[in-house]
Amino acid sequence: MIQQVYPGIHKIDVPIPNNPLKSLNCYIIQSGGRHLMIDTGFNREECLQVLKEAIHKLNVDLKKTDILITHMHADHSGLVADLAAEGATAYCSAEDADTINADATHWEAMRIFTMTGGFPPEVFQNAIEKHPGYKYRSTVKVDFNIVDDGDQFPFGDFEFTCIKTPGHTRGHMCLYEPDKKIFISGDHILQDITPNISLWSDKYDPLHDYLQSLDRVNQLEISLVLPGHRSLIKDCGGRIKELQEHHETRAQEVIDILKSDAKSAYEVAAEMTWDMTYDSFEEFPVAQKWFATGEALAHLKYLEGRGRLTREKNDNIIYYKIV
């Protein structure tokens, strides 16, 4: 489906089959004789066909179409190599461009780190191969033009500013149009679902970064948010408050889970509340267990950084307990 969401901006619903996200919001901006595509969908034929049909209906010339990738996740970047035609420029932050172009060692490092979170080896055996971010990623390296926080991004009648919002990923990038008060948010702010904030390396504190990024965006004057999934957002400040309260509640839930005993991230995730249709955590698909454990790790790391938790290691698994 193609929808004009603002004069010169169209939203294309790109399917994400067999996934709770349902679809990606790809935006095509037509202004000044060129086009700007924001995010692309998975590297899957279903996604490519929908985009090709939309490109045809909107009379988009890919040779005059630049692409901005808000972040490295494959549902946003998987088709960038297929769609970046000669004469076009692909944009991304340095951190996420490196991850999009990373080799298998990136995934192996994630696998090893997640194992310290207590993922049972028998469950994790084929986790990488079943992970949608691995299966449907771009397999061709892309020569990105790197954008950073504060960079001016003029495009026809639009004068965007790059707003870096680490949290969902390290290099997550949004676009802000101050005159039109439009904010293209990627997965930083979503209306109907909460962005997944996960930890895949002990070097970072993504939930801390995410909450700081929310505070920063809350200072901007925004009338319309164009998110990466689901509904458009007209009350940005109200949604930010809901997301902040969600993570406060989530952090308290983790504290409550740990009141009885020290637990691994996998064990904590198994007791957390999830908006899923399965009767138990053990019934979750491997990919959903991966995401759940990553989110549990992010909250555990955040609480540890605030002095609420401490850790101990046993048989290469990290267990967290209340201070």
PDB file of C-alpha atoms in Angstrom:
ATOM      1  CA  MET A   1       0.000   0.000   0.000  1.00  0.00           C
ATOM      2  CA  ILE A   2       1.190   3.505  -0.881  1.00  0.00           C
ATOM      3  CA  GLN A   3       0.070   6.444   1.258  1.00  0.00           C
ATOM      4  CA  GLN A   4       0.936  10.116   0.978  1.00  0.00           C
ATOM      5  CA  VAL A   5       1.726  11.130   4.554  1.00  0.00           C
ATOM      6  CA  TYR A   6       2.883  14.665   3.772  1.00  0.00           C
ATOM      7  CA  PRO A   7       3.169  16.641   0.517  1.00  0.00           C
ATOM      8  CA  GLY A   8       6.142  15.094  -1.261  1.00  0.00           C
ATOM      9  CA  ILE A   9       6.436  12.118   1.130  1.00  0.00           C
ATOM     10  CA  HIS A  10       4.930   8.682   0.450  1.00  0.00           C
ATOM     11  CA  LYS A  11       4.900   5.683   2.790  1.00  0.00           C
ATOM     12  CA  ILE A  12       5.193   2.181   1.363  1.00  0.00           C
ATOM     13  CA  ASP A  13       4.179  -0.793   3.508  1.00  0.00           C
ATOM     14  CA  VAL A  14       6.877  -3.382   2.889  1.00  0.00           C
ATOM     15  CA  PRO A  15       5.899  -6.830   4.250  1.00  0.00           C
ATOM     16  CA  ILE A  16       7.916  -8.613   6.919  1.00  0.00           C
ATOM     17  CA  PRO A  17       6.530 -12.172   6.571  1.00  0.00           C
ATOM     18  CA  ASN A  18       6.129 -14.383   9.645  1.00  0.00           C
ATOM     19  CA  ASN A  19       7.297 -11.627  11.975  1.00  0.00           C
ATOM     20  CA  PRO A  20       5.458  -9.750  14.769  1.00  0.00           C
ATOM     21  CA  LEU A  21       6.545  -6.442  13.194  1.00  0.00           C
ATOM     22  CA  LYS A  22       4.255  -7.224  10.222  1.00  0.00           C
ATOM     23  CA  SER A  23       5.679  -4.571   7.883  1.00  0.00           C
ATOM     24  CA  LEU A  24       8.275  -1.847   7.414  1.00  0.00           C
ATOM     25  CA  ASN A  25       7.421   1.770   6.666  1.00  0.00           C
ATOM     26  CA  CYS A  26       9.640   2.722   3.734  1.00  0.00           C
ATOM     27  CA  TYR A  27       9.427   6.408   2.863  1.00  0.00           C
ATOM     28  CA  ILE A  28      10.051   7.916  -0.551  1.00  0.00           C
ATOM     29  CA  ILE A  29      10.535  11.675  -0.670  1.00  0.00           C
ATOM     30  CA  GLN A  30      10.072  13.321  -4.076  1.00  0.00           C
ATOM     31  CA  SER A  31      11.386  16.867  -4.237  1.00  0.00           C
ATOM     32  CA  GLY A  32      13.741  18.932  -6.352  1.00  0.00           C
ATOM     33  CA  GLY A  33      13.972  16.455  -9.224  1.00  0.00           C
ATOM     34  CA  ARG A  34      15.502  13.666  -7.111  1.00  0.00           C
ATOM     35  CA  HIS A  35      14.125  11.056  -4.778  1.00  0.00           C
ATOM     36  CA  LEU A  36      15.159   9.953  -1.307  1.00  0.00           C
ATOM     37  CA  MET A  37      14.287   6.466  -0.076  1.00  0.00           C
ATOM     38  CA  ILE A  38      14.460   5.849   3.659  1.00  0.00           C
ATOM     39  CA  ASP A  39      14.977   2.176   4.600  1.00  0.00           C
ATOM     40  CA  THR A  40      14.384  -0.795   2.331  1.00  0.00           C
ATOM     41  CA  GLY A  41      13.067  -3.955   4.017  1.00  0.00           C
ATOM     42  CA  PHE A  42      14.542  -7.437   4.240  1.00  0.00           C
ATOM     43  CA  ASN A  43      16.625  -8.953   1.466  1.00  0.00           C
ATOM     44  CA  ARG A  44      13.639 -11.060   0.411  1.00  0.00           C
ATOM     45  CA  GLU A  45      11.826 -11.353  -2.884  1.00  0.00           C
ATOM     46  CA  GLU A  46       8.500 -10.410  -1.249  1.00  0.00           C
ATOM     47  CA  CYS A  47       9.981  -7.105  -0.078  1.00  0.00           C
ATOM     48  CA  LEU A  48      11.699  -6.372  -3.381  1.00  0.00           C
ATOM     49  CA  GLN A  49       8.554  -6.944  -5.422  1.00  0.00           C
ATOM     50  CA  VAL A  50       6.464  -4.573  -3.279  1.00  0.00           C
ATOM     51  CA  LEU A  51       9.120  -1.877  -3.561  1.00  0.00           C
ATOM     52  CA  LYS A  52       9.457  -2.368  -7.333  1.00  0.00           C
ATOM     53  CA  GLU A  53       5.689  -1.951  -7.747  1.00  0.00           C
ATOM     54  CA  ALA A  54       5.700   1.221  -5.614  1.00  0.00           C
ATOM     55  CA  ILE A  55       8.702   2.621  -7.476  1.00  0.00           C
ATOM     56  CA  HIS A  56       6.873   2.048 -10.776  1.00  0.00           C
ATOM     57  CA  LYS A  57       3.606   3.640  -9.571  1.00  0.00           C
ATOM     58  CA  LEU A  58       5.432   6.696  -8.213  1.00  0.00           C
ATOM     59  CA  ASN A  59       7.532   7.056 -11.387  1.00  0.00           C
ATOM     60  CA  VAL A  60      10.739   6.850  -9.367  1.00  0.00           C
ATOM     61  CA  ASP A  61      14.008   6.668 -11.267  1.00  0.00           C
ATOM     62  CA  LEU A  62      16.444   4.678  -9.119  1.00  0.00           C
ATOM     63  CA  LYS A  63      19.377   6.394 -10.834  1.00  0.00           C
ATOM     64  CA  LYS A  64      18.083   9.625  -9.290  1.00  0.00           C
ATOM     65  CA  THR A  65      17.216   8.052  -5.941  1.00  0.00           C
ATOM     66  CA  ASP A  66      19.448   8.319  -2.896  1.00  0.00           C
ATOM     67  CA  ILE A  67      18.919   5.953   0.030  1.00  0.00           C
ATOM     68  CA  LEU A  68      19.255   6.696   3.718  1.00  0.00           C
ATOM     69  CA  ILE A  69      19.430   3.742   6.111  1.00  0.00           C
ATOM     70  CA  THR A  70      18.300   4.735   9.600  1.00  0.00           C
ATOM     71  CA  HIS A  71      20.046   1.742  11.158  1.00  0.00           C
ATOM     72  CA  MET A  72      21.702  -1.545  10.386  1.00  0.00           C
ATOM     73  CA  HIS A  73      18.922  -4.046  11.155  1.00  0.00           C
ATOM     74  CA  ALA A  74      18.160  -6.158   8.111  1.00  0.00           C
ATOM     75  CA  ASP A  75      14.466  -5.217   7.971  1.00  0.00           C
ATOM     76  CA  HIS A  76      15.695  -1.660   7.282  1.00  0.00           C
ATOM     77  CA  SER A  77      18.854  -2.307   5.266  1.00  0.00           C
ATOM     78  CA  GLY A  78      18.562  -5.699   3.575  1.00  0.00           C
ATOM     79  CA  LEU A  79      17.865  -4.417   0.053  1.00  0.00           C
ATOM     80  CA  VAL A  80      20.140  -1.379   0.002  1.00  0.00           C
ATOM     81  CA  ALA A  81      22.677  -3.049  -2.296  1.00  0.00           C
ATOM     82  CA  ASP A  82      19.926  -4.104  -4.715  1.00  0.00           C
ATOM     83  CA  LEU A  83      18.320  -0.657  -4.907  1.00  0.00           C
ATOM     84  CA  ALA A  84      21.367   1.638  -4.871  1.00  0.00           C
ATOM     85  CA  ALA A  85      21.705   2.216  -8.608  1.00  0.00           C
ATOM     86  CA  GLU A  86      24.605   3.874 -10.408  1.00  0.00           C
ATOM     87  CA  GLY A  87      24.426   7.616  -9.830  1.00  0.00           C
ATOM     88  CA  ALA A  88      22.710   7.220  -6.457  1.00  0.00           C
ATOM     89  CA  THR A  89      24.226   7.635  -2.993  1.00  0.00           C
ATOM     90  CA  ALA A  90      23.577   5.422   0.029  1.00  0.00           C
ATOM     91  CA  TYR A  91      23.826   7.092   3.446  1.00  0.00           C
ATOM     92  CA  CYS A  92      24.284   5.574   6.904  1.00  0.00           C
ATOM     93  CA  SER A  93      26.039   6.260  10.199  1.00  0.00           C
ATOM     94  CA  ALA A  94      29.603   4.975  10.544  1.00  0.00           C
ATOM     95  CA  GLU A  95      28.797   2.460  13.285  1.00  0.00           C
ATOM     96  CA  ASP A  96      25.842   0.901  11.515  1.00  0.00           C
ATOM     97  CA  ALA A  97      27.478   0.986   8.083  1.00  0.00           C
ATOM     98  CA  ASP A  98      30.338  -1.060   9.552  1.00  0.00           C
ATOM     99  CA  THR A  99      27.863  -3.603  10.913  1.00  0.00           C
ATOM    100  CA  ILE A 100      25.951  -3.869   7.627  1.00  0.00           C
ATOM    101  CA  ASN A 101      29.248  -4.600   5.871  1.00  0.00           C
ATOM    102  CA  ALA A 102      30.618  -6.844   8.645  1.00  0.00           C
ATOM    103  CA  ASP A 103      31.676 -10.432   8.016  1.00  0.00           C
ATOM    104  CA  ALA A 104      30.718 -13.557   9.961  1.00  0.00           C
ATOM    105  CA  THR A 105      32.963 -12.647  12.908  1.00  0.00           C
ATOM    106  CA  HIS A 106      30.371 -10.025  13.931  1.00  0.00           C
ATOM    107  CA  TRP A 107      27.717 -12.703  14.336  1.00  0.00           C
ATOM    108  CA  GLU A 108      30.101 -15.065  16.077  1.00  0.00           C
ATOM    109  CA  ALA A 109      30.954 -12.366  18.645  1.00  0.00           C
ATOM    110  CA  MET A 110      27.230 -11.847  19.279  1.00  0.00           C
ATOM    111  CA  ARG A 111      26.733 -15.584  19.652  1.00  0.00           C
ATOM    112  CA  ILE A 112      29.532 -15.933  22.193  1.00  0.00           C
ATOM    113  CA  PHE A 113      28.317 -12.952  24.217  1.00  0.00           C
ATOM    114  CA  THR A 114      24.712 -14.164  24.274  1.00  0.00           C
ATOM    115  CA  MET A 115      25.915 -17.558  25.492  1.00  0.00           C
ATOM    116  CA  THR A 116      27.241 -15.834  28.628  1.00  0.00           C
ATOM    117  CA  GLY A 117      23.641 -14.765  29.181  1.00  0.00           C
ATOM    118  CA  GLY A 118      22.700 -18.379  29.812  1.00  0.00           C
ATOM    119  CA  PHE A 119      21.236 -19.398  26.455  1.00  0.00           C
ATOM    120  CA  PRO A 120      21.061 -23.231  26.587  1.00  0.00           C
ATOM    121  CA  PRO A 121      23.511 -24.638  23.999  1.00  0.00           C
ATOM    122  CA  GLU A 122      20.891 -27.046  22.652  1.00  0.00           C
ATOM    123  CA  VAL A 123      18.504 -24.134  22.012  1.00  0.00           C
ATOM    124  CA  PHE A 124      21.215 -21.975  20.530  1.00  0.00           C
ATOM    125  CA  GLN A 125      22.567 -24.549  18.102  1.00  0.00           C
ATOM    126  CA  ASN A 126      21.002 -22.997  15.012  1.00  0.00           C
ATOM    127  CA  ALA A 127      20.146 -19.566  16.394  1.00  0.00           C
ATOM    128  CA  ILE A 128      22.378 -17.638  14.014  1.00  0.00           C
ATOM    129  CA  GLU A 129      21.072 -19.370  10.900  1.00  0.00           C
ATOM    130  CA  LYS A 130      17.454 -18.822  12.013  1.00  0.00           C
ATOM    131  CA  HIS A 131      17.991 -15.205  13.014  1.00  0.00           C
ATOM    132  CA  PRO A 132      16.104 -13.033  10.457  1.00  0.00           C
ATOM    133  CA  GLY A 133      18.805 -10.380  10.720  1.00  0.00           C
ATOM    134  CA  TYR A 134      21.288 -12.953   9.431  1.00  0.00           C
ATOM    135  CA  LYS A 135      19.070 -14.728   6.897  1.00  0.00           C
ATOM    136  CA  TYR A 136      17.783 -11.601   5.181  1.00  0.00           C
ATOM    137  CA  ARG A 137      20.723  -9.224   5.487  1.00  0.00           C
ATOM    138  CA  SER A 138      22.477  -7.536   2.594  1.00  0.00           C
ATOM    139  CA  THR A 139      25.169  -9.915   1.361  1.00  0.00           C
ATOM    140  CA  VAL A 140      26.937  -7.327  -0.800  1.00  0.00           C
ATOM    141  CA  LYS A 141      29.156  -4.675   0.757  1.00  0.00           C
ATOM    142  CA  VAL A 142      27.850  -1.162   0.252  1.00  0.00           C
ATOM    143  CA  ASP A 143      30.006   1.930  -0.249  1.00  0.00           C
ATOM    144  CA  PHE A 144      28.120   4.197   2.144  1.00  0.00           C
ATOM    145  CA  ASN A 145      28.411   7.942   2.386  1.00  0.00           C
ATOM    146  CA  ILE A 146      28.756   8.428   6.153  1.00  0.00           C
ATOM    147  CA  VAL A 147      26.435  10.845   7.967  1.00  0.00           C
ATOM    148  CA  ASP A 148      26.875  12.003  11.557  1.00  0.00           C
ATOM    149  CA  ASP A 149      24.930  13.869  14.195  1.00  0.00           C
ATOM    150  CA  GLY A 150      24.197  17.458  13.196  1.00  0.00           C
ATOM    151  CA  ASP A 151      24.934  16.986   9.497  1.00  0.00           C
ATOM    152  CA  GLN A 152      22.681  19.085   7.272  1.00  0.00           C
ATOM    153  CA  PHE A 153      20.792  16.979   4.768  1.00  0.00           C
ATOM    154  CA  PRO A 154      19.042  19.283   2.279  1.00  0.00           C
ATOM    155  CA  PHE A 155      16.746  17.551  -0.158  1.00  0.00           C
ATOM    156  CA  GLY A 156      14.636  19.674  -2.482  1.00  0.00           C
ATOM    157  CA  ASP A 157      12.073  21.554  -0.403  1.00  0.00           C
ATOM    158  CA  PHE A 158      13.199  19.733   2.742  1.00  0.00           C
ATOM    159  CA  GLU A 159      16.076  20.837   4.976  1.00  0.00           C
ATOM    160  CA  PHE A 160      16.759  17.835   7.167  1.00  0.00           C
ATOM    161  CA  THR A 161      19.200  17.664  10.057  1.00  0.00           C
ATOM    162  CA  CYS A 162      20.693  14.307  11.083  1.00  0.00           C
ATOM    163  CA  ILE A 163      19.877  13.461  14.697  1.00  0.00           C
ATOM    164  CA  LYS A 164      21.895  10.552  16.063  1.00  0.00           C
ATOM    165  CA  THR A 165      19.875   8.524  18.547  1.00  0.00           C
ATOM    166  CA  PRO A 166      21.942   5.587  19.863  1.00  0.00           C
ATOM    167  CA  GLY A 167      20.066   2.926  21.785  1.00  0.00           C
ATOM    168  CA  HIS A 168      18.156   0.671  19.400  1.00  0.00           C
ATOM    169  CA  THR A 169      21.511   0.416  17.614  1.00  0.00           C
ATOM    170  CA  ARG A 170      24.783   2.220  18.293  1.00  0.00           C
ATOM    171  CA  GLY A 171      24.560   4.420  15.216  1.00  0.00           C
ATOM    172  CA  HIS A 172      20.796   4.847  14.858  1.00  0.00           C
ATOM    173  CA  MET A 173      20.109   7.974  12.778  1.00  0.00           C
ATOM    174  CA  CYS A 174      16.935  10.046  12.499  1.00  0.00           C
ATOM    175  CA  LEU A 175      16.067  13.018  10.279  1.00  0.00           C
ATOM    176  CA  TYR A 176      14.496  16.230  11.571  1.00  0.00           C
ATOM    177  CA  GLU A 177      12.909  18.954   9.461  1.00  0.00           C
ATOM    178  CA  PRO A 178      12.601  21.937  11.844  1.00  0.00           C
ATOM    179  CA  ASP A 179      10.474  24.179   9.602  1.00  0.00           C
ATOM    180  CA  LYS A 180       7.955  21.459   8.800  1.00  0.00           C
ATOM    181  CA  LYS A 181       8.367  19.893  12.281  1.00  0.00           C
ATOM    182  CA  ILE A 182       8.699  16.408  10.778  1.00  0.00           C
ATOM    183  CA  PHE A 183      10.776  13.735  12.519  1.00  0.00           C
ATOM    184  CA  ILE A 184      11.687  10.534  10.659  1.00  0.00           C
ATOM    185  CA  SER A 185      12.361   8.228  13.568  1.00  0.00           C
ATOM    186  CA  GLY A 186      13.353   4.809  12.225  1.00  0.00           C
ATOM    187  CA  ASP A 187      12.946   2.488  15.205  1.00  0.00           C
ATOM    188  CA  HIS A 188      13.828   5.107  17.821  1.00  0.00           C
ATOM    189  CA  ILE A 189      10.191   6.025  18.481  1.00  0.00           C
ATOM    190  CA  LEU A 190       7.331   3.687  17.555  1.00  0.00           C
ATOM    191  CA  GLN A 191       3.650   4.106  18.429  1.00  0.00           C
ATOM    192  CA  ASP A 192       2.006   0.675  18.666  1.00  0.00           C
ATOM    193  CA  ILE A 193       5.018  -1.313  19.868  1.00  0.00           C
ATOM    194  CA  THR A 194       8.074  -0.506  21.962  1.00  0.00           C
ATOM    195  CA  PRO A 195      11.460  -0.468  20.196  1.00  0.00           C
ATOM    196  CA  ASN A 196      13.612  -3.430  21.159  1.00  0.00           C
ATOM    197  CA  ILE A 197      16.609  -2.270  23.182  1.00  0.00           C
ATOM    198  CA  SER A 198      19.075  -5.154  23.352  1.00  0.00           C
ATOM    199  CA  LEU A 199      22.639  -5.686  24.544  1.00  0.00           C
ATOM    200  CA  TRP A 200      25.005  -7.677  22.333  1.00  0.00           C
ATOM    201  CA  SER A 201      28.340  -6.514  23.755  1.00  0.00           C
ATOM    202  CA  ASP A 202      29.405  -5.796  27.324  1.00  0.00           C
ATOM    203  CA  LYS A 203      31.178  -2.638  26.118  1.00  0.00           C
ATOM    204  CA  TYR A 204      27.936  -0.657  25.887  1.00  0.00           C
ATOM    205  CA  ASP A 205      24.875   0.360  27.888  1.00  0.00           C
ATOM    206  CA  PRO A 206      22.203   0.684  25.175  1.00  0.00           C
ATOM    207  CA  LEU A 207      19.252   1.362  27.493  1.00  0.00           C
ATOM    208  CA  HIS A 208      21.129   4.268  29.084  1.00  0.00           C
ATOM    209  CA  ASP A 209      21.905   5.580  25.599  1.00  0.00           C
ATOM    210  CA  TYR A 210      18.305   5.101  24.486  1.00  0.00           C
ATOM    211  CA  LEU A 211      16.822   7.021  27.400  1.00  0.00           C
ATOM    212  CA  GLN A 212      19.281   9.854  26.822  1.00  0.00           C
ATOM    213  CA  SER A 213      18.310   9.899  23.134  1.00  0.00           C
ATOM    214  CA  LEU A 214      14.625  10.116  24.080  1.00  0.00           C
ATOM    215  CA  ASP A 215      15.379  13.089  26.335  1.00  0.00           C
ATOM    216  CA  ARG A 216      17.196  14.816  23.502  1.00  0.00           C
ATOM    217  CA  VAL A 217      14.419  14.299  20.956  1.00  0.00           C
ATOM    218  CA  ASN A 218      11.887  15.501  23.513  1.00  0.00           C
ATOM    219  CA  GLN A 219      13.506  18.945  23.285  1.00  0.00           C
ATOM    220  CA  LEU A 220      12.610  19.253  19.582  1.00  0.00           C
ATOM    221  CA  GLU A 221       9.431  20.827  18.263  1.00  0.00           C
ATOM    222  CA  ILE A 222       7.748  17.967  16.408  1.00  0.00           C
ATOM    223  CA  SER A 223       4.259  17.807  14.881  1.00  0.00           C
ATOM    224  CA  LEU A 224       4.547  14.537  12.962  1.00  0.00           C
ATOM    225  CA  VAL A 225       6.704  11.457  13.533  1.00  0.00           C
ATOM    226  CA  LEU A 226       7.240   9.078  10.623  1.00  0.00           C
ATOM    227  CA  PRO A 227       8.319   5.819  12.301  1.00  0.00           C
ATOM    228  CA  GLY A 228       9.861   2.671  10.861  1.00  0.00           C
ATOM    229  CA  HIS A 229       6.846   0.500  11.718  1.00  0.00           C
ATOM    230  CA  ARG A 230       3.117   0.759  12.281  1.00  0.00           C
ATOM    231  CA  SER A 231       1.187   3.993  12.915  1.00  0.00           C
ATOM    232  CA  LEU A 232       2.300   7.582  12.388  1.00  0.00           C
ATOM    233  CA  ILE A 233       2.708   9.599  15.593  1.00  0.00           C
ATOM    234  CA  LYS A 234       1.256  13.075  16.180  1.00  0.00           C
ATOM    235  CA  ASP A 235       1.933  13.372  19.914  1.00  0.00           C
ATOM    236  CA  CYS A 236       5.678  12.810  20.058  1.00  0.00           C
ATOM    237  CA  GLY A 237       6.101  14.077  23.617  1.00  0.00           C
ATOM    238  CA  GLY A 238       3.284  11.901  24.886  1.00  0.00           C
ATOM    239  CA  ARG A 239       4.734   8.821  23.231  1.00  0.00           C
ATOM    240  CA  ILE A 240       8.203   9.554  24.625  1.00  0.00           C
ATOM    241  CA  LYS A 241       6.713   9.738  28.126  1.00  0.00           C
ATOM    242  CA  GLU A 242       5.030   6.355  27.594  1.00  0.00           C
ATOM    243  CA  LEU A 243       8.312   4.801  26.441  1.00  0.00           C
ATOM    244  CA  GLN A 244      10.176   6.213  29.444  1.00  0.00           C
ATOM    245  CA  GLU A 245       7.527   4.836  31.798  1.00  0.00           C
ATOM    246  CA  HIS A 246       7.646   1.477  30.020  1.00  0.00           C
ATOM    247  CA  HIS A 247      11.344   1.077  30.725  1.00  0.00           C
ATOM    248  CA  GLU A 248      10.921   2.184  34.340  1.00  0.00           C
ATOM    249  CA  THR A 249       8.285  -0.541  34.741  1.00  0.00           C
ATOM    250  CA  ARG A 250      10.483  -3.047  32.910  1.00  0.00           C
ATOM    251  CA  ALA A 251      13.475  -2.292  35.128  1.00  0.00           C
ATOM    252  CA  GLN A 252      11.349  -2.764  38.235  1.00  0.00           C
ATOM    253  CA  GLU A 253      10.061  -6.069  36.853  1.00  0.00           C
ATOM    254  CA  VAL A 254      13.672  -7.268  36.492  1.00  0.00           C
ATOM    255  CA  ILE A 255      14.402  -6.236  40.094  1.00  0.00           C
ATOM    256  CA  ASP A 256      11.326  -8.160  41.275  1.00  0.00           C
ATOM    257  CA  ILE A 257      12.390 -11.267  39.333  1.00  0.00           C
ATOM    258  CA  LEU A 258      15.795 -11.187  41.034  1.00  0.00           C
ATOM    259  CA  LYS A 259      14.457 -10.775  44.573  1.00  0.00           C
ATOM    260  CA  SER A 260      14.422 -14.523  45.199  1.00  0.00           C
ATOM    261  CA  ASP A 261      17.771 -15.550  43.701  1.00  0.00           C
ATOM    262  CA  ALA A 262      20.582 -14.683  41.276  1.00  0.00           C
ATOM    263  CA  LYS A 263      19.637 -15.472  37.674  1.00  0.00           C
ATOM    264  CA  SER A 264      21.115 -15.414  34.176  1.00  0.00           C
ATOM    265  CA  ALA A 265      19.707 -13.125  31.500  1.00  0.00           C
ATOM    266  CA  TYR A 266      17.983 -16.096  29.847  1.00  0.00           C
ATOM    267  CA  GLU A 267      16.313 -17.017  33.130  1.00  0.00           C
ATOM    268  CA  VAL A 268      15.247 -13.412  33.687  1.00  0.00           C
ATOM    269  CA  ALA A 269      13.844 -13.200  30.156  1.00  0.00           C
ATOM    270  CA  ALA A 270      11.812 -16.372  30.769  1.00  0.00           C
ATOM    271  CA  GLU A 271      10.008 -14.620  33.643  1.00  0.00           C
ATOM    272  CA  MET A 272       9.527 -11.224  32.008  1.00  0.00           C
ATOM    273  CA  THR A 273       6.186 -10.186  30.528  1.00  0.00           C
ATOM    274  CA  TRP A 274       6.024 -10.448  26.740  1.00  0.00           C
ATOM    275  CA  ASP A 275       3.239  -9.479  24.348  1.00  0.00           C
ATOM    276  CA  MET A 276       3.278 -12.849  22.630  1.00  0.00           C
ATOM    277  CA  THR A 277       0.585 -15.454  21.927  1.00  0.00           C
ATOM    278  CA  TYR A 278       2.559 -18.433  23.250  1.00  0.00           C
ATOM    279  CA  ASP A 279       1.621 -20.151  26.522  1.00  0.00           C
ATOM    280  CA  SER A 280       5.187 -20.225  27.823  1.00  0.00           C
ATOM    281  CA  PHE A 281       8.653 -18.839  27.110  1.00  0.00           C
ATOM    282  CA  GLU A 282       9.847 -22.282  26.071  1.00  0.00           C
ATOM    283  CA  GLU A 283       7.399 -22.196  23.147  1.00  0.00           C
ATOM    284  CA  PHE A 284       8.947 -18.978  21.748  1.00  0.00           C
ATOM    285  CA  PRO A 285      10.769 -19.396  18.418  1.00  0.00           C
ATOM    286  CA  VAL A 286      14.542 -19.287  18.781  1.00  0.00           C
ATOM    287  CA  ALA A 287      14.730 -15.807  17.237  1.00  0.00           C
ATOM    288  CA  GLN A 288      12.219 -14.419  19.738  1.00  0.00           C
ATOM    289  CA  LYS A 289      14.128 -16.016  22.636  1.00  0.00           C
ATOM    290  CA  TRP A 290      17.255 -14.300  21.269  1.00  0.00           C
ATOM    291  CA  PHE A 291      15.546 -10.883  21.196  1.00  0.00           C
ATOM    292  CA  ALA A 292      14.037 -11.424  24.645  1.00  0.00           C
ATOM    293  CA  THR A 293      17.399 -12.363  26.143  1.00  0.00           C
ATOM    294  CA  GLY A 294      19.028  -9.363  24.484  1.00  0.00           C
ATOM    295  CA  GLU A 295      16.409  -7.054  26.009  1.00  0.00           C
ATOM    296  CA  ALA A 296      16.864  -8.668  29.416  1.00  0.00           C
ATOM    297  CA  LEU A 297      20.623  -8.150  29.102  1.00  0.00           C
ATOM    298  CA  ALA A 298      20.088  -4.462  28.299  1.00  0.00           C
ATOM    299  CA  HIS A 299      17.995  -3.925  31.433  1.00  0.00           C
ATOM    300  CA  LEU A 300      20.408  -5.910  33.577  1.00  0.00           C
ATOM    301  CA  LYS A 301      23.361  -3.876  32.290  1.00  0.00           C
ATOM    302  CA  TYR A 302      21.455  -0.631  32.895  1.00  0.00           C
ATOM    303  CA  LEU A 303      20.552  -1.598  36.469  1.00  0.00           C
ATOM    304  CA  GLU A 304      24.107  -2.745  37.138  1.00  0.00           C
ATOM    305  CA  GLY A 305      25.384   0.617  35.901  1.00  0.00           C
ATOM    306  CA  ARG A 306      23.030   2.388  38.319  1.00  0.00           C
ATOM    307  CA  GLY A 307      24.399   0.343  41.216  1.00  0.00           C
ATOM    308  CA  ARG A 308      21.236  -1.738  41.659  1.00  0.00           C
ATOM    309  CA  LEU A 309      22.697  -5.106  40.609  1.00  0.00           C
ATOM    310  CA  THR A 310      25.971  -6.949  40.776  1.00  0.00           C
ATOM    311  CA  ARG A 311      27.167  -9.964  38.811  1.00  0.00           C
ATOM    312  CA  GLU A 312      28.981 -13.216  39.379  1.00  0.00           C
ATOM    313  CA  LYS A 313      30.301 -15.686  36.812  1.00  0.00           C
ATOM    314  CA  ASN A 314      29.919 -19.443  37.020  1.00  0.00           C
ATOM    315  CA  ASP A 315      30.850 -21.857  34.203  1.00  0.00           C
ATOM    316  CA  ASN A 316      31.126 -18.906  31.782  1.00  0.00           C
ATOM    317  CA  ILE A 317      27.560 -17.803  32.503  1.00  0.00           C
ATOM    318  CA  ILE A 318      26.929 -14.425  34.159  1.00  0.00           C
ATOM    319  CA  TYR A 319      24.394 -14.337  36.969  1.00  0.00           C
ATOM    320  CA  TYR A 320      22.930 -11.115  38.320  1.00  0.00           C
ATOM    321  CA  LYS A 321      21.729 -10.403  41.827  1.00  0.00           C
ATOM    322  CA  ILE A 322      20.387  -7.432  43.760  1.00  0.00           C
ATOM    323  CA  VAL A 323      22.947  -5.351  45.636  1.00  0.00           C
TER     324      VAL A 323
END
